[in-house]
Coordinates of C-alpha atoms and ligand atoms in Angstrom, one line a residue:
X178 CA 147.0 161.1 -51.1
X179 CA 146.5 161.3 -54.6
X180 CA 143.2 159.5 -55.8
X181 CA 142.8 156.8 -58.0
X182 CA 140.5 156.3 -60.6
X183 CA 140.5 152.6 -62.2
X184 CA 138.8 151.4 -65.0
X185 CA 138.4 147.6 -65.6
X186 CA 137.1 146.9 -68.7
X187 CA 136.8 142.8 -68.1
X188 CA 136.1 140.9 -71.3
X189 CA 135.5 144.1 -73.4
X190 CA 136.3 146.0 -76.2
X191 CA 138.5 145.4 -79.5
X192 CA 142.3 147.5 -79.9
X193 CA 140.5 149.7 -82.1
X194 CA 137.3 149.9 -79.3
X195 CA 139.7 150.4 -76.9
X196 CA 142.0 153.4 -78.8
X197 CA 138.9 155.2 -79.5
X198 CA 137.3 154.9 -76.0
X199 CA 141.1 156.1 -74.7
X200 CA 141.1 158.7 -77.0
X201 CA 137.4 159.9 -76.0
X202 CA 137.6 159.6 -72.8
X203 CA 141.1 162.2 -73.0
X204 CA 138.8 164.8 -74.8
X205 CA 136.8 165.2 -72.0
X206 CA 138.3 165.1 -69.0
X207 CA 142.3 165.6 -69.3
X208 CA 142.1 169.3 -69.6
X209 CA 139.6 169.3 -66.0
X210 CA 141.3 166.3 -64.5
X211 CA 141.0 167.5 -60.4
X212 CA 144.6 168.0 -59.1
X213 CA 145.4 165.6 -56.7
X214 CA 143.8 162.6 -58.8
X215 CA 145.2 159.9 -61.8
X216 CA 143.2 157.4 -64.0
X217 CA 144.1 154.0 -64.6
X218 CA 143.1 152.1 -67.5
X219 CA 142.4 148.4 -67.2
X220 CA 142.0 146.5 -70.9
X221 CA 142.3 143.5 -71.7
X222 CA 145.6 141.6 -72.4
X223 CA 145.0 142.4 -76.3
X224 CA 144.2 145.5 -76.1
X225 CA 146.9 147.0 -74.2
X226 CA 149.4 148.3 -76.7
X227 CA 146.3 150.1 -78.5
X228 CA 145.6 151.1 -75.1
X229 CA 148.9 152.6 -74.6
X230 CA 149.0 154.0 -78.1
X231 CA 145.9 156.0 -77.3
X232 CA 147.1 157.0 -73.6
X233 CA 150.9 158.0 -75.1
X234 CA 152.3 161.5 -73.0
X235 CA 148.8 162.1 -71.1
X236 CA 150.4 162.7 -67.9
X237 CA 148.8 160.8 -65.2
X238 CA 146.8 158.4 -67.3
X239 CA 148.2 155.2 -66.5
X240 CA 147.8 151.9 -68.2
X241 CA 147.3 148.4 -65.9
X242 CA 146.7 144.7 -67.0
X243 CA 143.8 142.4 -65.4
X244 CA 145.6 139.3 -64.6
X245 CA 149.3 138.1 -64.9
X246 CA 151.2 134.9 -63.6
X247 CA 153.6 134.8 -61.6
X248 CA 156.6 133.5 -63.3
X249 CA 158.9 135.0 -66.1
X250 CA 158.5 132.6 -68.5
X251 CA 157.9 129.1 -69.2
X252 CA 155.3 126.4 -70.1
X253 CA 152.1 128.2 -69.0
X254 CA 149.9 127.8 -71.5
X255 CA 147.1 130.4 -71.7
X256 CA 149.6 133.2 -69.5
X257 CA 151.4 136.1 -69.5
X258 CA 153.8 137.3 -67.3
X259 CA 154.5 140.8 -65.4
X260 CA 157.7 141.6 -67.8
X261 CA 155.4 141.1 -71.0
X262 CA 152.4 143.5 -69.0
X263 CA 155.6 145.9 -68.6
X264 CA 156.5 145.5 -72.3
X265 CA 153.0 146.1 -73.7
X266 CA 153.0 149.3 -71.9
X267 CA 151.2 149.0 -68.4
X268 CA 153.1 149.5 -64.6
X269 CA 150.2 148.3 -63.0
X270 CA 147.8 144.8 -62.3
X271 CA 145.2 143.5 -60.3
X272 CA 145.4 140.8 -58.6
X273 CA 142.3 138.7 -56.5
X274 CA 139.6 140.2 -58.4
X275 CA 136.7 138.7 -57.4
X276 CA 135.7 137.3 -60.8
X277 CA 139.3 135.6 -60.5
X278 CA 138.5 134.3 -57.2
X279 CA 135.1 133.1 -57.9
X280 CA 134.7 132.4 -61.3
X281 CA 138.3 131.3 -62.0
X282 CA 138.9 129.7 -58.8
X283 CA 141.8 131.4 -57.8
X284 CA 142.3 130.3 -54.2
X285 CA 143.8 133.2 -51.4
X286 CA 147.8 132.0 -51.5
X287 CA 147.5 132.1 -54.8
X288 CA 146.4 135.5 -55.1
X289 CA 149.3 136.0 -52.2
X290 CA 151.6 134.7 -54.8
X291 CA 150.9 136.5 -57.3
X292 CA 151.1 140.4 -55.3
X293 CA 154.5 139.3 -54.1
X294 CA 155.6 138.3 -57.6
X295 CA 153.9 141.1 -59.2
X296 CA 155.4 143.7 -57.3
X297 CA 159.1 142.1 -56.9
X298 CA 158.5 142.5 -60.6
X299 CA 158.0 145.9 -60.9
X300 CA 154.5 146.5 -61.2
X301 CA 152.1 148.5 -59.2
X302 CA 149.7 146.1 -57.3
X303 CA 146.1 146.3 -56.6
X304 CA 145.0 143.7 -54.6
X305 CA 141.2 143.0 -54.7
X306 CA 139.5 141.6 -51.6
X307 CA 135.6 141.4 -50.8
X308 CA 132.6 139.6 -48.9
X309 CA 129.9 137.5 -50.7
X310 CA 126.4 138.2 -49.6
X311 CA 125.9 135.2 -47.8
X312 CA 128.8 136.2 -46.1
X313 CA 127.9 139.1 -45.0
X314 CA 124.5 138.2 -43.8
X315 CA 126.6 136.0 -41.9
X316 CA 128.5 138.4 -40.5
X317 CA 131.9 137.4 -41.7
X318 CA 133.0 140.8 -43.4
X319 CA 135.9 141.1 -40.8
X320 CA 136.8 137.3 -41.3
X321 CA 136.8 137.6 -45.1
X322 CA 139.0 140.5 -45.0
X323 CA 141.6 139.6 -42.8
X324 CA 141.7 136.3 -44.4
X325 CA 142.1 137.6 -48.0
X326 CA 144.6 140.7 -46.6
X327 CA 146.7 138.3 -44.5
X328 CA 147.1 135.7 -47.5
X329 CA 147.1 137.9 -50.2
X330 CA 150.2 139.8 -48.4
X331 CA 151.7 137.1 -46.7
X332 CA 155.0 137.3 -48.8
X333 CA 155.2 141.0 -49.3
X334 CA 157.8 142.7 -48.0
X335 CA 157.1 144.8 -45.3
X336 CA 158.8 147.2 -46.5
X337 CA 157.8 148.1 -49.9
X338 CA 157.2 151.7 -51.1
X339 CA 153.4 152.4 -50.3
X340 CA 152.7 153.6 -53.8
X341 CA 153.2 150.0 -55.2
X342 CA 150.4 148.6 -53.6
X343 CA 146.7 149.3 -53.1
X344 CA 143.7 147.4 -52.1
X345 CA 140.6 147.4 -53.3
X346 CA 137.4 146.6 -51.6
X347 CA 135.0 145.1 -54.1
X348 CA 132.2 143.5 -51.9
X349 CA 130.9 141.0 -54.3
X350 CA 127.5 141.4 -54.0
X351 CA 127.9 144.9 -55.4
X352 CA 129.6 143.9 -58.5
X353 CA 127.7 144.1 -61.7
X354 CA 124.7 144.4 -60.0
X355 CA 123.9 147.5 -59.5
X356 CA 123.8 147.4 -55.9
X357 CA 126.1 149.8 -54.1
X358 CA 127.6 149.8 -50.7
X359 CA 126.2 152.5 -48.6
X360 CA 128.5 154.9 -46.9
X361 CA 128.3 153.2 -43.5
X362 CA 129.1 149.9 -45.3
X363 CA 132.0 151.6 -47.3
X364 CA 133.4 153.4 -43.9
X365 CA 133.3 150.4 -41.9
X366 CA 134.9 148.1 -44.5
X367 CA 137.4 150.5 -45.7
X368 CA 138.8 151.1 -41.8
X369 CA 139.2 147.4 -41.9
X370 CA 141.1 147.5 -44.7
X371 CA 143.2 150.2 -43.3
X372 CA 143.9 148.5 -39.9
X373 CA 144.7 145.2 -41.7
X374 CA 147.5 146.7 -43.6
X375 CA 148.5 148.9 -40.2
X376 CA 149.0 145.2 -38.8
X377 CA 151.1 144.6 -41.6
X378 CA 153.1 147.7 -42.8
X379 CA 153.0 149.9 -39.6
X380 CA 152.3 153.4 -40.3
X381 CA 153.2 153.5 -44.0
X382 CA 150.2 152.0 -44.6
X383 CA 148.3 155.4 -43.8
X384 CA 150.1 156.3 -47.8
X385 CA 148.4 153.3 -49.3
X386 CA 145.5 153.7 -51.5
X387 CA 141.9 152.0 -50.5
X388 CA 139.9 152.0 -53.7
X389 CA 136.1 150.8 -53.5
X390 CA 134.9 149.3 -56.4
X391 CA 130.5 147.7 -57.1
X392 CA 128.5 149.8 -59.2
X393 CA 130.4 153.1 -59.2
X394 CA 128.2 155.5 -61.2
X395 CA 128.4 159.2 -62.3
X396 CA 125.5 159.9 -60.1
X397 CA 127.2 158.0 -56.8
X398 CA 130.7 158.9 -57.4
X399 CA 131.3 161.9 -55.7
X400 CA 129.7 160.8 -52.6
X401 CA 131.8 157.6 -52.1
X402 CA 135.3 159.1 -53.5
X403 CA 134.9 162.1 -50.3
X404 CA 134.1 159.2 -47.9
X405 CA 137.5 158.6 -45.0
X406 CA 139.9 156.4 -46.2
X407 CA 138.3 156.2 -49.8
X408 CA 141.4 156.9 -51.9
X409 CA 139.8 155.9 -55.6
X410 CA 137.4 153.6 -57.1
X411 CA 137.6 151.0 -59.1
X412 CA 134.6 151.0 -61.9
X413 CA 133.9 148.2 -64.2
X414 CA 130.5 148.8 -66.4
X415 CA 130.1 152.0 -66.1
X416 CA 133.9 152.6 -67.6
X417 CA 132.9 151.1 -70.5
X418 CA 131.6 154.6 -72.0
X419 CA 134.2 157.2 -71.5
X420 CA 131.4 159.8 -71.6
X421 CA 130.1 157.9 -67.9
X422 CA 133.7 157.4 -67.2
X423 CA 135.0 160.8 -67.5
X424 CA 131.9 162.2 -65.6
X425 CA 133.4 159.4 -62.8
X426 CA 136.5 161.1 -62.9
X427 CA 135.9 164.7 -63.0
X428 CA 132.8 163.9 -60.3
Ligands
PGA744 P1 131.1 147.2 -61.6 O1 132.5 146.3 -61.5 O2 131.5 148.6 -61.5 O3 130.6 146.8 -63.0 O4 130.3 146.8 -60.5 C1 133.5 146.6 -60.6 C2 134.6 145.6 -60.7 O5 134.4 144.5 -60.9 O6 135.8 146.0 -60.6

């Protein structure tokens, strides 16, 4: 499987932040990229066409949006929709990430809404899923996933090619904070994952990508992208610089 390598940028970075950091970060690692792996940029909405304009003919650099709605058009103030993501240049989006979920109140069905939407749409699809701390400690992992997997799915069709969609284990205690998963963590969490979409997809879901994603470093990198059924990472601060970024991707 060919591994991912996502960078959300959140709330960062102006077009001309954003072109440079592109630009940088395709000095130094397109010509050692590792076969067998692809980046993903992650900008926000305003930034994407610099984004693109930066990333334009770098085979397998990809551009993805944060956030989308899930309607063509209409009276949504404040939203975009997956044919104006496609028109600014990405092919892929998140959906569920955790700041969405927890800081935006985005419930499970409507994360579910929006993958469905997202890929009938034509986009790629990463849905992000992950356990507070609290529940953890209360040893809810395998509650939290399967909820946030069978909702977040529920109206995807079963039998949608496996490139299109990916999920992304973010635990949220590891986000931001500088606290990473261990391997054991990542391992059990991530053959959750994989059994969850089984359940859902049958074996075709051995062909779609797990990303992990909470405090992804250069120094940790390596270690957690060679981990079973760790098909990519998805970094947030530490893809802010593309000098830590492309040491991420060439790790
Ligand atoms: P982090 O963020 O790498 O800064 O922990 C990851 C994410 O939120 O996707």
């Amino acid at each position: 499987m060919i591994k991912l390598f996502a960078a959300n940028w959140k709330m960062h970075k102006t077009q001309a932040e954003a072109r440079q950091t592109v630009e940088d970060l395709l000095r130094l690692s397109a010509v050692d990229l590792p076969v067998g792996r692809e980046v993903l940029v992650i900008p926000p909405f305003t930034a994407l066409s610099a984004t693109a304009a930066g990333l334009a003919g770098a085979e397998r650099y990809h551009l993805g949006a944060q956030n989308f709605y899930p309607a063509d058009h209409g009276a949504f103030t404040g939203e975009v929709s997956p044919a104006m993501i496609r028109d600014a240049g990405a092919s892929f989006a998140l959906t569920g990430h955790s700041e969405r979920r927890h800081v935006l109140g985005e419930s499970d069905s409507f994360v579910g809404q929006k993958t469905s939407f997202g890929l009938a749409a034509g986009l790629k699809v990463i849905l992000c899923v992950g356990e507070k701390i609290e529940e953890r400690e209360a040893s809810k992992l395998a509650e939290v996933l399967t909820r946030q997997i069978s909702l977040g799915l529920a109206d995807v069709p079963k039998n949608i090619a496996p490139e299109t969609l990916s999920v992304a284990y973010e635990p949220v205690w590891a986000i931001g904070t500088g606290l990473v998963a261990g391997p054991a963590e990542i391992l059990e969490a991530h053959a959750l994952v994989r059994a969850l979409l089984e359940d859902v997809f049958g074996s075709v879901a051995r062909e779609m990508r797990i990303l992990y994603g909470g405090s992804v470093k250069p120094d940790n990198a390596s270690e957690i992208i060679a981990l079973d059924n760790v098909d990519g990472v998805l970094v947030g601060g530490a893809s802010l610089k593309a000098d830590d970024f492309s040491r991420i991707v060439l790790a």
